[in-house]
Coordinates of C-alpha atoms in Angstrom, one line a residue:
Chain N
G1 CA 31.5 -49.0 -5.9
F2 CA 29.3 -47.3 -8.5
Q3 CA 28.2 -49.7 -11.2
T4 CA 26.0 -47.7 -13.4
V5 CA 25.8 -44.0 -14.5
Q6 CA 22.3 -43.8 -13.1
E7 CA 23.6 -44.6 -9.5
L8 CA 26.2 -42.0 -9.9
L9 CA 23.7 -39.4 -11.0
D10 CA 21.3 -40.4 -8.3
T11 CA 23.7 -39.8 -5.5
G12 CA 24.0 -36.1 -6.2
P13 CA 27.2 -34.0 -5.7
C14 CA 27.1 -33.9 -1.9
G15 CA 26.8 -37.6 -1.5
L16 CA 29.4 -38.3 -4.1
S17 CA 31.8 -35.9 -2.4
T18 CA 31.4 -37.6 1.0
E19 CA 31.7 -41.1 -0.4
V20 CA 34.7 -40.5 -2.8
G21 CA 36.4 -37.9 -0.6
I22 CA 36.6 -35.1 -3.1
S23 CA 35.3 -31.5 -2.7
K24 CA 31.8 -30.6 -3.6
E25 CA 32.7 -28.5 -6.6
E26 CA 34.7 -31.4 -8.0
A27 CA 32.0 -33.7 -7.5
L28 CA 29.6 -31.4 -9.3
E29 CA 32.0 -31.2 -12.3
V30 CA 32.3 -35.0 -12.4
L31 CA 28.5 -35.3 -12.6
Q32 CA 28.1 -32.6 -15.2
V33 CA 30.7 -34.4 -17.4
V34 CA 28.9 -37.8 -16.9
R35 CA 25.6 -36.1 -17.8
Q36 CA 26.9 -34.7 -20.9
E37 CA 28.2 -38.1 -22.0
C38 CA 24.7 -39.6 -21.7
P39 CA 22.3 -37.8 -23.8
G40 CA 19.6 -40.3 -23.0
E41 CA 19.1 -38.8 -19.6
A42 CA 16.0 -36.7 -19.6
P43 CA 16.9 -33.3 -18.0
R44 CA 15.5 -32.9 -14.7
D45 CA 13.7 -29.6 -15.1
A46 CA 12.2 -29.9 -18.5
G47 CA 9.0 -28.0 -18.6
L48 CA 9.8 -26.3 -15.3
S49 CA 11.9 -23.6 -16.7
R50 CA 10.0 -20.7 -15.1
R51 CA 13.1 -19.6 -13.1
C52 CA 14.4 -16.3 -13.9
T53 CA 16.3 -13.8 -11.9
A54 CA 14.6 -10.9 -10.0
L55 CA 16.3 -8.5 -12.3
E56 CA 14.5 -10.0 -15.2
L57 CA 11.2 -9.8 -13.4
L58 CA 11.8 -6.2 -12.6
E59 CA 12.4 -5.4 -16.3
Q60 CA 9.3 -7.3 -17.2
E61 CA 7.1 -5.6 -14.6
Q62 CA 8.3 -2.1 -15.6
A63 CA 7.7 -2.7 -19.2
Q64 CA 4.3 -4.2 -18.4
G65 CA 1.2 -2.1 -19.0
F66 CA -1.8 -1.4 -16.8
I67 CA -5.4 -1.2 -17.7
I68 CA -6.7 2.1 -16.6
T69 CA -10.1 2.4 -15.0
F70 CA -10.8 6.0 -16.0
C71 CA -11.0 6.8 -12.3
S72 CA -7.7 8.4 -11.6
A73 CA -8.0 8.0 -7.8
L74 CA -8.5 4.2 -8.2
D75 CA -5.7 4.1 -10.7
N76 CA -3.5 5.8 -8.2
I77 CA -4.2 3.4 -5.3
L78 CA -3.7 0.4 -7.7
G79 CA -0.2 1.7 -8.8
G80 CA -1.4 2.6 -12.3
G81 CA -4.3 0.5 -13.0
V82 CA -5.3 -3.1 -13.1
Q83 CA -2.0 -5.1 -13.4
L84 CA -1.5 -7.8 -16.1
T85 CA -0.5 -11.2 -15.0
K86 CA -2.3 -10.8 -11.7
I87 CA -5.6 -11.7 -10.3
T88 CA -7.6 -8.8 -9.0
E89 CA -10.7 -9.5 -7.0
I90 CA -13.5 -6.9 -6.5
C91 CA -15.9 -7.6 -3.7
G92 CA -18.9 -5.6 -2.9
A93 CA -22.6 -5.4 -1.8
P94 CA -25.1 -5.7 -4.7
G95 CA -25.5 -2.5 -6.7
V96 CA -22.3 -0.9 -5.8
G97 CA -20.7 -1.0 -9.2
K98 CA -18.7 -4.1 -9.7
T99 CA -20.2 -5.1 -13.0
Q100 CA -19.8 -1.4 -14.1
L101 CA -16.1 -1.6 -13.4
C102 CA -15.8 -4.8 -15.3
M103 CA -17.5 -3.4 -18.3
Q104 CA -15.4 -0.4 -18.1
L105 CA -12.2 -2.4 -18.0
A106 CA -13.3 -4.5 -20.9
V107 CA -13.6 -1.3 -23.0
D108 CA -10.4 0.3 -21.6
V109 CA -8.2 -2.7 -22.4
Q110 CA -8.9 -1.9 -26.1
I111 CA -7.6 1.7 -26.0
P112 CA -4.8 2.0 -28.6
E113 CA -1.2 2.2 -27.4
C114 CA -0.8 5.7 -28.5
F115 CA -3.4 6.9 -26.0
G116 CA -1.7 5.0 -23.3
G117 CA -3.8 1.8 -23.5
L118 CA -2.9 -1.9 -24.3
A119 CA -4.7 -2.3 -27.6
G120 CA -5.9 -5.7 -26.4
E121 CA -9.2 -7.7 -26.4
A122 CA -11.2 -8.8 -23.6
V123 CA -13.0 -12.1 -22.5
F124 CA -16.1 -11.6 -20.4
I125 CA -17.4 -14.6 -18.6
D126 CA -20.8 -13.9 -17.1
T127 CA -22.5 -16.1 -14.5
E128 CA -25.1 -13.7 -13.2
G129 CA -26.5 -12.3 -16.4
S130 CA -25.8 -8.7 -15.5
F131 CA -24.0 -7.9 -18.8
M132 CA -26.0 -5.2 -20.5
V133 CA -24.9 -4.6 -24.1
D134 CA -26.5 -1.2 -24.2
R135 CA -24.5 -0.1 -21.2
V136 CA -21.3 -1.3 -22.8
A137 CA -22.2 0.6 -25.9
D138 CA -22.6 3.8 -23.8
I139 CA -19.3 3.2 -22.0
A140 CA -17.6 2.6 -25.3
T141 CA -19.0 5.7 -27.0
A142 CA -17.8 7.8 -24.1
C143 CA -14.3 6.3 -24.2
V144 CA -14.1 6.9 -28.0
Q145 CA -15.2 10.5 -27.5
H146 CA -12.6 10.9 -24.8
C147 CA -9.8 9.6 -27.2
Q148 CA -11.1 11.9 -30.0
L149 CA -10.8 14.9 -27.7
I150 CA -7.1 13.9 -26.9
A151 CA -6.4 13.4 -30.6
E152 CA -7.9 16.9 -31.5
A153 CA -5.7 18.5 -28.7
H154 CA -2.5 16.8 -29.8
Q155 CA -3.0 16.4 -33.5
E156 CA -0.6 13.7 -34.0
E157 CA -0.7 11.3 -37.0
D158 CA -0.6 8.1 -35.2
H159 CA -3.5 9.2 -32.9
L160 CA -5.7 9.9 -35.9
K161 CA -4.7 6.6 -37.5
A162 CA -5.4 4.7 -34.4
L163 CA -8.9 6.4 -34.2
E164 CA -9.9 5.0 -37.5
T165 CA -9.9 1.5 -36.0
F166 CA -11.1 2.4 -32.5
S167 CA -14.8 2.7 -33.0
L168 CA -17.9 1.4 -31.3
E169 CA -18.2 -1.7 -33.6
S170 CA -14.6 -2.7 -33.2
I171 CA -14.8 -2.4 -29.4
L172 CA -17.9 -4.4 -29.2
S173 CA -16.6 -7.1 -31.5
H174 CA -13.5 -7.6 -29.5
I175 CA -15.4 -8.4 -26.3
Y176 CA -15.8 -12.2 -26.2
Y177 CA -18.8 -13.0 -24.1
F178 CA -19.6 -16.4 -22.5
R179 CA -22.7 -17.0 -20.4
C180 CA -22.1 -19.8 -17.8
R181 CA -25.3 -20.9 -16.1
D182 CA -23.8 -23.1 -13.4
Y183 CA -20.5 -24.1 -11.9
I184 CA -20.0 -27.0 -14.4
E185 CA -20.2 -24.7 -17.4
L186 CA -17.8 -22.3 -15.6
L187 CA -15.4 -25.1 -14.8
A188 CA -15.5 -26.3 -18.5
Q189 CA -15.0 -22.8 -19.8
V190 CA -11.9 -22.3 -17.6
Y191 CA -10.5 -25.6 -18.9
L192 CA -11.0 -24.5 -22.4
L193 CA -9.8 -20.9 -21.9
P194 CA -6.0 -21.5 -22.4
D195 CA -6.6 -22.8 -25.9
F196 CA -8.9 -19.9 -26.7
L197 CA -6.2 -17.5 -25.4
S198 CA -3.6 -19.1 -27.6
E199 CA -5.9 -18.6 -30.6
H200 CA -6.7 -15.0 -29.7
S201 CA -3.3 -13.9 -28.6
K202 CA -4.4 -10.2 -28.3
V203 CA -6.6 -10.8 -25.3
R204 CA -5.3 -9.0 -22.4
L205 CA -8.2 -9.2 -19.9
V206 CA -10.3 -12.0 -18.7
V207 CA -13.3 -10.9 -16.5
I208 CA -15.3 -13.5 -14.5
D209 CA -18.3 -11.6 -13.3
G210 CA -19.7 -13.3 -10.3
I211 CA -17.4 -16.2 -9.3
A212 CA -19.4 -16.7 -6.2
F213 CA -22.8 -17.0 -7.6
P214 CA -22.7 -20.6 -9.1
F215 CA -20.9 -21.8 -6.1
R216 CA -23.1 -20.4 -3.4
H217 CA -26.1 -22.7 -3.9
D218 CA -26.7 -26.3 -4.6
F219 CA -23.5 -27.3 -2.8
E220 CA -23.9 -29.7 0.1
D221 CA -20.3 -30.8 0.0
L222 CA -18.2 -27.8 1.2
S223 CA -14.9 -29.6 0.7
L224 CA -15.7 -30.3 -3.0
R225 CA -16.4 -26.6 -3.4
T226 CA -13.1 -25.6 -1.8
R227 CA -11.3 -28.1 -3.9
L228 CA -12.8 -26.9 -7.0
L229 CA -12.3 -23.3 -6.2
N230 CA -8.6 -24.0 -5.4
G231 CA -8.2 -25.8 -8.7
L232 CA -9.9 -22.9 -10.5
A233 CA -7.6 -20.4 -8.8
Q234 CA -4.5 -22.3 -9.7
Q235 CA -5.6 -22.5 -13.4
L236 CA -6.3 -18.8 -13.5
I237 CA -2.9 -18.0 -12.1
I238 CA -1.2 -20.2 -14.7
M239 CA -3.3 -18.6 -17.4
A240 CA -2.5 -15.1 -16.2
N241 CA 1.3 -15.8 -16.3
D242 CA 1.4 -17.7 -19.5
H243 CA -0.7 -15.5 -21.6
K244 CA 0.1 -12.1 -19.9
T245 CA -3.5 -11.2 -19.2
A246 CA -5.1 -9.6 -16.3
I247 CA -7.8 -11.6 -14.6
V248 CA -10.6 -9.7 -12.8
L249 CA -13.0 -11.5 -10.6
T250 CA -16.1 -10.2 -8.8
N251 CA -17.2 -11.7 -5.6
Q252 CA -20.3 -11.3 -3.4
M253 CA -20.4 -10.3 0.2
T254 CA -21.8 -12.5 2.9
T255 CA -22.7 -11.8 6.5
R256 CA -20.5 -13.2 9.1
I257 CA -22.4 -13.5 12.3
G258 CA -20.2 -12.6 15.2
Q259 CA -20.6 -12.7 19.0
S260 CA -22.5 -9.4 19.2
Q261 CA -22.7 -8.0 15.7
S262 CA -22.5 -9.2 12.2
T263 CA -20.1 -7.9 9.6
L264 CA -20.0 -8.1 5.7
V265 CA -17.2 -10.1 4.5
P266 CA -16.3 -11.4 1.1
A267 CA -18.0 -14.6 0.2
L268 CA -16.5 -18.1 -0.6
G269 CA -14.7 -18.4 2.6
E270 CA -11.1 -17.8 4.0
S271 CA -9.3 -20.1 1.7
W272 CA -10.6 -18.3 -1.3
G273 CA -9.1 -15.2 0.1
H274 CA -5.7 -16.5 -0.8
A275 CA -6.5 -16.9 -4.5
A276 CA -6.6 -13.3 -5.5
T277 CA -3.4 -11.2 -5.5
I278 CA -5.1 -7.9 -5.2
R279 CA -8.5 -7.5 -3.5
L280 CA -10.6 -4.4 -3.8
I281 CA -13.7 -4.0 -1.6
F282 CA -16.5 -1.7 -2.8
H283 CA -18.9 -0.3 -0.2
W284 CA -21.3 2.5 0.6
D285 CA -20.8 5.3 3.1
N286 CA -24.0 7.5 3.3
N287 CA -24.7 7.6 -0.4
Q288 CA -21.0 7.8 -1.4
R289 CA -19.4 4.8 -3.1
L290 CA -16.0 4.0 -1.7
A291 CA -13.3 1.6 -2.9
T292 CA -10.9 0.2 -0.5
L293 CA -7.7 -1.6 -1.6
Y294 CA -7.8 -4.4 0.9
K295 CA -5.0 -6.6 -0.1
S296 CA -2.0 -5.8 -2.4
P297 CA 1.6 -7.0 -2.5
S298 CA 3.0 -3.7 -3.6
Q299 CA 0.6 -0.8 -2.7
K300 CA -0.7 0.2 0.7
E301 CA -4.2 0.1 1.9
S302 CA -6.3 3.2 1.1
T303 CA -9.8 4.1 0.4
I304 CA -11.1 6.4 -2.4
P305 CA -14.5 7.6 -3.4
Y306 CA -15.6 6.9 -7.0
D307 CA -18.7 7.5 -9.1
V308 CA -20.8 5.8 -11.7
T309 CA -22.0 8.1 -14.3
P310 CA -23.7 7.6 -17.6
H311 CA -20.4 7.6 -19.2
G312 CA -19.1 4.8 -17.0
F313 CA -16.8 4.5 -14.1
R314 CA -15.2 7.9 -13.1
D315 CA -13.8 9.9 -10.3
V316 CA -16.1 11.9 -8.0
Q317 CA -16.9 15.1 -9.6
P318 CA -17.4 18.4 -7.7
P319 CA -21.1 18.7 -7.1
A320 CA -22.8 19.4 -10.5
V321 CA -26.4 20.2 -11.0
A322 CA -28.2 17.1 -9.6
Q323 CA -31.3 16.4 -11.5
N324 CA -33.6 13.9 -9.7
P325 CA -35.4 11.7 -12.3
D326 CA -39.2 11.9 -12.0
G327 CA -41.2 9.2 -10.9
T328 CA -38.7 6.7 -9.4
E329 CA -39.0 5.6 -5.9
M330 CA -36.0 6.8 -4.1
N331 CA -34.4 3.8 -2.5
P332 CA -32.6 5.5 0.4
R333 CA -29.6 3.1 0.0
K334 CA -29.0 3.9 -3.7
R335 CA -27.7 7.1 -5.0
P336 CA -29.3 8.5 -8.1
R337 CA -27.0 8.7 -11.1
R338 CA -26.0 12.3 -11.6
E339 CA -26.4 13.8 -15.1
E340 CA -23.2 15.2 -16.2
E341 CA -23.2 18.7 -17.7
K342 CA -22.4 18.3 -21.4
Chain L
M1 CA -25.8 -28.9 -19.5
A2 CA -24.1 -30.3 -16.5
A3 CA -26.2 -33.4 -16.5
K4 CA -25.2 -34.3 -20.0
K5 CA -24.3 -37.9 -20.2
L6 CA -20.7 -38.7 -21.0
R7 CA -21.7 -41.0 -23.8
R8 CA -23.0 -37.9 -25.6
A9 CA -19.8 -36.0 -25.1
K10 CA -18.2 -38.1 -27.7
L11 CA -16.1 -40.3 -25.4
S12 CA -15.4 -43.8 -26.5
P13 CA -17.8 -46.5 -25.3
E14 CA -15.2 -48.6 -23.4
L15 CA -14.2 -45.4 -21.6
C16 CA -17.8 -44.5 -20.7
E17 CA -18.3 -48.1 -19.4
R18 CA -15.1 -48.0 -17.3
L19 CA -16.2 -44.6 -15.8
G20 CA -19.7 -45.9 -15.3
R21 CA -18.4 -48.6 -13.0
H22 CA -17.1 -45.8 -10.7
Q23 CA -20.5 -44.1 -10.9
I24 CA -19.3 -41.3 -13.2
T25 CA -21.9 -41.0 -15.9
T26 CA -22.5 -37.3 -16.3
C27 CA -20.2 -34.4 -17.3
Q28 CA -20.7 -33.0 -13.9
D29 CA -19.1 -36.0 -12.1
F30 CA -16.2 -36.1 -14.6
L31 CA -15.4 -32.4 -14.2
C32 CA -15.6 -32.4 -10.4
L33 CA -12.7 -34.9 -10.0
S34 CA -9.1 -33.8 -9.8
L35 CA -6.6 -34.9 -12.3
L36 CA -5.0 -37.5 -10.2
E37 CA -8.4 -39.1 -9.7
L38 CA -9.2 -39.0 -13.3
M39 CA -5.9 -40.7 -14.2
K40 CA -6.6 -43.3 -11.7
V41 CA -10.1 -44.0 -12.8
T42 CA -9.4 -43.9 -16.6
G43 CA -6.0 -45.5 -16.5
Q44 CA -4.6 -43.0 -18.9
S45 CA -1.6 -40.9 -19.0
Y46 CA -1.5 -37.2 -17.9
S47 CA -1.7 -35.7 -21.4
N48 CA -4.4 -38.1 -22.4
V49 CA -6.5 -37.0 -19.5
Q50 CA -6.0 -33.5 -20.4
K51 CA -7.3 -34.2 -23.8
L52 CA -10.3 -36.0 -22.3
L53 CA -11.0 -33.0 -20.1
C54 CA -11.0 -30.7 -23.2
K55 CA -13.3 -32.9 -24.9
V56 CA -15.8 -33.1 -22.0
S57 CA -15.4 -29.4 -21.4
L58 CA -16.3 -28.7 -25.1
A59 CA -19.4 -30.6 -24.6
C60 CA -20.5 -28.4 -21.6
A61 CA -19.0 -25.0 -22.3
P62 CA -21.2 -22.1 -23.3
K63 CA -21.1 -20.7 -26.8
M64 CA -19.0 -17.6 -27.5
Q65 CA -20.5 -14.4 -28.8
T66 CA -19.0 -11.0 -29.2
A67 CA -20.7 -8.0 -27.6
Y68 CA -21.2 -6.7 -31.1
E69 CA -23.3 -9.7 -32.1
M70 CA -25.4 -9.3 -29.0
K71 CA -26.0 -5.6 -29.8
V72 CA -26.9 -6.4 -33.4
R73 CA -29.4 -9.0 -32.3
R74 CA -31.1 -6.6 -29.9
A75 CA -31.1 -3.9 -32.5
V76 CA -32.9 -6.1 -34.9
N77 CA -36.1 -6.3 -32.8
P78 CA -36.0 -3.4 -30.4
S79 CA -39.6 -3.6 -29.5
S80 CA -39.1 -7.0 -28.0
A81 CA -36.4 -5.8 -25.6
F82 CA -38.7 -4.1 -23.1
L83 CA -42.2 -4.3 -21.8
S84 CA -43.5 -0.9 -21.4
T85 CA -45.1 -0.2 -18.1
S86 CA -47.3 2.5 -19.6
L87 CA -46.1 5.0 -17.0
H88 CA -44.1 7.5 -19.0
G89 CA -41.8 8.5 -16.3
L90 CA -40.9 5.1 -15.2
D91 CA -40.4 4.0 -18.7
K92 CA -38.0 6.9 -19.3
V93 CA -35.9 6.0 -16.3
L94 CA -35.9 2.4 -17.2
H95 CA -34.8 3.1 -20.8
G96 CA -37.9 1.5 -22.3
G97 CA -39.6 -0.4 -19.6
V98 CA -39.1 -3.7 -17.9
P99 CA -36.3 -5.5 -19.7
C100 CA -36.9 -8.7 -21.3
G101 CA -34.6 -11.5 -20.5
S102 CA -33.7 -10.6 -16.9
L103 CA -35.1 -10.4 -13.5
T104 CA -36.6 -7.3 -12.1
E105 CA -37.3 -6.9 -8.5
L106 CA -40.1 -4.7 -7.0
T107 CA -39.8 -3.9 -3.3
S108 CA -41.6 -1.6 -1.1
P109 CA -43.2 -1.3 2.4
P110 CA -46.6 -2.9 2.6
G111 CA -49.6 -1.1 1.0
C112 CA -47.7 0.8 -1.7
G113 CA -49.1 -1.0 -4.6
K114 CA -46.8 -3.8 -5.6
T115 CA -49.7 -6.3 -6.2
Q116 CA -51.6 -3.7 -8.1
F117 CA -48.5 -3.1 -10.3
C118 CA -48.2 -6.8 -10.9
I119 CA -51.9 -7.0 -11.9
M120 CA -51.5 -4.2 -14.3
M121 CA -48.4 -5.7 -15.9
S122 CA -50.4 -8.9 -16.5
V123 CA -53.0 -7.0 -18.4
L124 CA -50.3 -5.1 -20.4
A125 CA -48.6 -8.3 -21.3
T126 CA -51.7 -9.9 -22.9
L127 CA -52.2 -6.8 -25.1
P128 CA -51.2 -7.0 -28.7
V129 CA -47.7 -5.7 -29.7
S130 CA -49.2 -2.7 -31.5
M131 CA -50.5 -1.5 -28.2
G132 CA -47.2 -1.9 -26.4
G133 CA -47.9 -5.4 -25.0
L134 CA -46.3 -8.8 -25.7
D135 CA -49.3 -10.6 -27.0
G136 CA -48.8 -13.6 -24.8
A137 CA -49.8 -15.5 -21.8
V138 CA -48.8 -14.6 -18.2
I139 CA -47.8 -16.9 -15.3
Y140 CA -48.7 -15.5 -12.0
I141 CA -47.4 -17.3 -9.0
D142 CA -49.2 -15.9 -6.0
T143 CA -47.9 -16.7 -2.5
E144 CA -50.0 -14.3 -0.6
S145 CA -53.4 -15.0 -2.1
A146 CA -53.6 -11.4 -2.9
F147 CA -54.6 -11.7 -6.7
S148 CA -58.2 -10.7 -7.3
A149 CA -59.8 -11.4 -10.6
E150 CA -62.4 -8.8 -10.2
R151 CA -59.7 -6.2 -9.7
L152 CA -58.1 -7.5 -12.9
L153 CA -61.2 -6.9 -15.0
E154 CA -61.7 -3.5 -13.3
I155 CA -58.2 -2.4 -14.3
A156 CA -58.5 -3.8 -17.8
E157 CA -61.8 -2.0 -18.4
S158 CA -60.9 1.3 -17.1
R159 CA -57.4 1.5 -18.6
F160 CA -58.2 0.3 -22.0
P161 CA -61.9 0.8 -22.6
A162 CA -61.4 1.0 -26.3
Y163 CA -59.8 -2.4 -26.5
F164 CA -61.8 -4.3 -24.0
D165 CA -65.1 -3.2 -25.4
S166 CA -66.6 -6.7 -25.6
E167 CA -67.0 -9.4 -23.0
E168 CA -65.2 -11.9 -25.4
K169 CA -62.0 -9.8 -25.3
L170 CA -62.0 -9.7 -21.6
F171 CA -62.5 -13.4 -21.3
S172 CA -59.7 -14.1 -23.7
M173 CA -57.4 -11.9 -21.6
T174 CA -58.3 -13.7 -18.4
R175 CA -57.9 -17.0 -20.0
S176 CA -54.3 -16.2 -20.8
I177 CA -53.4 -15.3 -17.3
H178 CA -52.5 -18.5 -15.5
L179 CA -52.6 -18.2 -11.8
Y180 CA -50.8 -20.6 -9.4
R181 CA -51.3 -20.4 -5.7
E182 CA -48.2 -21.7 -3.9
L183 CA -47.9 -21.5 -0.2
T184 CA -44.7 -23.2 0.7
C185 CA -41.0 -22.8 -0.5
G186 CA -40.9 -26.4 -1.7
S187 CA -44.0 -26.0 -3.9
V188 CA -42.7 -22.7 -5.3
L189 CA -39.5 -24.3 -6.3
K190 CA -41.3 -27.3 -7.9
R191 CA -43.6 -24.9 -9.8
I192 CA -40.7 -22.9 -11.2
K193 CA -38.9 -26.2 -12.2
S194 CA -42.1 -27.2 -14.1
L195 CA -42.4 -23.9 -15.8
E196 CA -40.1 -24.6 -18.8
E197 CA -42.6 -26.8 -20.7
E198 CA -45.6 -24.6 -19.8
I199 CA -43.9 -21.5 -21.2
I200 CA -43.4 -23.2 -24.6
S201 CA -46.9 -24.8 -24.8
K202 CA -48.9 -21.8 -23.5
K203 CA -46.7 -19.1 -25.2
V204 CA -46.0 -17.3 -22.0
K205 CA -44.5 -13.8 -22.2
L206 CA -44.3 -12.8 -18.6
I207 CA -43.7 -14.4 -15.3
I208 CA -44.7 -12.7 -12.1
I209 CA -43.9 -14.0 -8.6
D210 CA -45.8 -12.1 -5.8
S211 CA -43.9 -12.3 -3.5
V212 CA -40.6 -13.9 -3.1
A213 CA -40.1 -12.9 0.5
S214 CA -43.4 -14.0 2.0
V215 CA -42.8 -17.8 1.8
V216 CA -39.2 -17.5 2.8
R217 CA -40.0 -15.5 5.9
K218 CA -42.7 -17.8 6.9
E219 CA -40.7 -20.9 6.8
F220 CA -37.2 -19.8 7.7
D221 CA -36.7 -18.3 11.1
P222 CA -33.4 -16.5 10.9
K223 CA -32.7 -16.9 14.5
L224 CA -32.4 -20.7 14.3
Q225 CA -29.0 -22.2 13.6
G226 CA -28.4 -23.3 10.1
N227 CA -31.6 -21.8 8.7
L228 CA -29.8 -18.9 7.1
T229 CA -27.7 -21.1 4.9
E230 CA -30.8 -23.1 3.9
R231 CA -32.6 -20.0 3.2
S232 CA -29.9 -18.5 1.1
N233 CA -29.5 -21.8 -0.7
F234 CA -33.1 -21.8 -1.5
L235 CA -33.2 -18.2 -2.7
A236 CA -30.1 -18.6 -4.9
K237 CA -31.6 -21.8 -6.5
E238 CA -34.7 -20.0 -7.2
A239 CA -32.9 -17.0 -8.6
S240 CA -30.8 -19.1 -10.9
L241 CA -33.8 -21.0 -12.2
L242 CA -35.7 -17.8 -12.9
K243 CA -32.7 -16.2 -14.6
Y244 CA -32.4 -19.3 -16.8
L245 CA -36.0 -19.0 -17.8
A246 CA -35.8 -15.3 -18.4
E247 CA -32.8 -15.5 -20.6
E248 CA -33.7 -18.7 -22.5
F249 CA -37.1 -17.5 -23.5
S250 CA -36.2 -13.7 -23.5
I251 CA -39.2 -12.8 -21.3
P252 CA -39.4 -10.4 -18.4
V253 CA -39.7 -12.0 -15.0

C-alpha cells in the first residue's frame, strides 16, 4: 500500500521487510535502489561524516605529534607530551607554574620538525593578564640555544637550515595574543576562533590562561554559568578536532569545605570536570613542585616533580649551588628560583 | 565592551528592534543565549544566526597582537616599564622594580613596614623621570587610616634632600598625592569604579590600596554560611577592575 517513494524510504528496511514479507537484506537492497533513482532526496548524513574506523583513528593517532614540555618526566607521564586534538586542563594553586608551562608550550610548539617539534604557531588567550613578554623572550632564547646545541652535535644540513628561521623574533611573532577582560570577550573570541584558525592554518596550540577567572565573579546565575561553560567546552572540542590543535586550559583551585576538613579542588564545579580530556594538577609539597596526572584516557595516574628555572619549565636538577637572592622576603610557601650553573 | 549596545555592533535596525522587544539590547545579552534561543528570538535560520553571532563577536572580541609586537612596544620605552623602588637589591630581583601595567601585592605580618613602603613609593612616583620616578599623581586608598602626612614629608626630606630643598616643591608633591579614606567594602568598590576618569584628569601614575584585606576581614565573617562566596566575589571583582585600570593606563597598582 505504498503510494510515494517518501513513504517507502521512511519505513526503513526492518519495517519494509515485516510488511512485505521479504528478508531484511532484500528490503535494504530495495531501498537503496529506490534511493538511487531519486537524486532529490537529501542524503541523511550530510555534514555528519565524522565516522571512521578505529583502525583509521589508530593510524592518525600514531602519526600525530606531541608538544613537548622540556620536562622529560612530565612528557613521560603524558605519553610523549601534550596531545593534539585533545583538551588538556592544568589546575593548581596560584604561583605553582601554570602560566610558566603555558608560555613554555607556546614556544615549544614552534620547534622545527627536524628537532622533533611540530613547527606550528600558537594562540594565547589571556584572561588574567599574567603573560609577561620578557619571560617568554627568556624561554624562547633558551629553547633556541638548546636547538643550536643539538645542531652543533649532529651537524646535519636540515638542522642548520631550520635554525635560520627559528629565532627569537620569529618565535615571538608567531604567538598570537588576545587579552580578554571578561567572560563576554572570551565567549566572543571563542566564537571567532574557528575562522582565525582557518586563516592561520599552522596554529597547533590554543592556550586559554585562566578559564576560571572571568567566570568566578559577577555571576549570580549559576545555571547560566554552567550552560555557557558547557557550550564553550563543546566549541573547543570541535575546534580541536577540526583544526588538529591542542587546547590547553588553566584552571584555578577552590576550597571545598567538607565535614571536618577542607580540600583544594579544581574550580568551576563538577560538570566542568567532564570538559577536559586530560587533567593535570600542580601542587606543592614542602618546597617541591609536583605535577599529578589526574585524569587521562590512555595514561595511568602518576606524580612527578618539576622545576621552574630561568630557562623555563624543566625537570628537577640534582641540587646545584643554590644562591639565595639578597633582599627578598622569603615567603616560606614559595621556593626561590635556582640559578643554573652556566 | 560587554555592555556595548547591539545597535553599534552593526546589526540592522529591524533586528535590533525585534531583539529589544525580548529585552536583548547589549552584546552581553546576545552572546549569553544559546543558538536555539537566538533562532527563536530572531526568527532566522541556523546559518544566518551563525553569521549574526560572528558579527556580534567581532564587535566585542579583543584585538590580536603578536608577542613580538608587544616586545617591541616595551623595548621602545624601557623606562616606563618599571617603577624603581630605590632599593637596589629589590630592584635587581624584580628585574627593574614594580612593573607597570600589572598588580603587585605586598604582604607581611603586622609591623614589618608595608605602609611605610607604600608611603615611600608615593614619594617616588611624584619624582621626575630623570630621578627614577613617574612624574605623576598618586591615588592612595587608605582603609586603615594609617597614612600620615607628616611621615610623608619626613621621608621626602630625608631621602631626597637635594630635590626637596624648597617648601614649594614639598607642597607640590603633597598636592599630587590624593588620599581617599574608605572604610567599607562597598565604598572601596565604588571608589575604584570611579577612578577611571580621575586617572585621566589628574594624570595619575600610581595606585596604592592599603590594605585590601582589612575591609574584607572586617565585613565578611568566614564562619557564616554564604559569606565566603560573597567575599570571593567581591575580591575577584575588585581584582579585575584593578587589573583593567593597570593595563589600560600602564600604571603600577
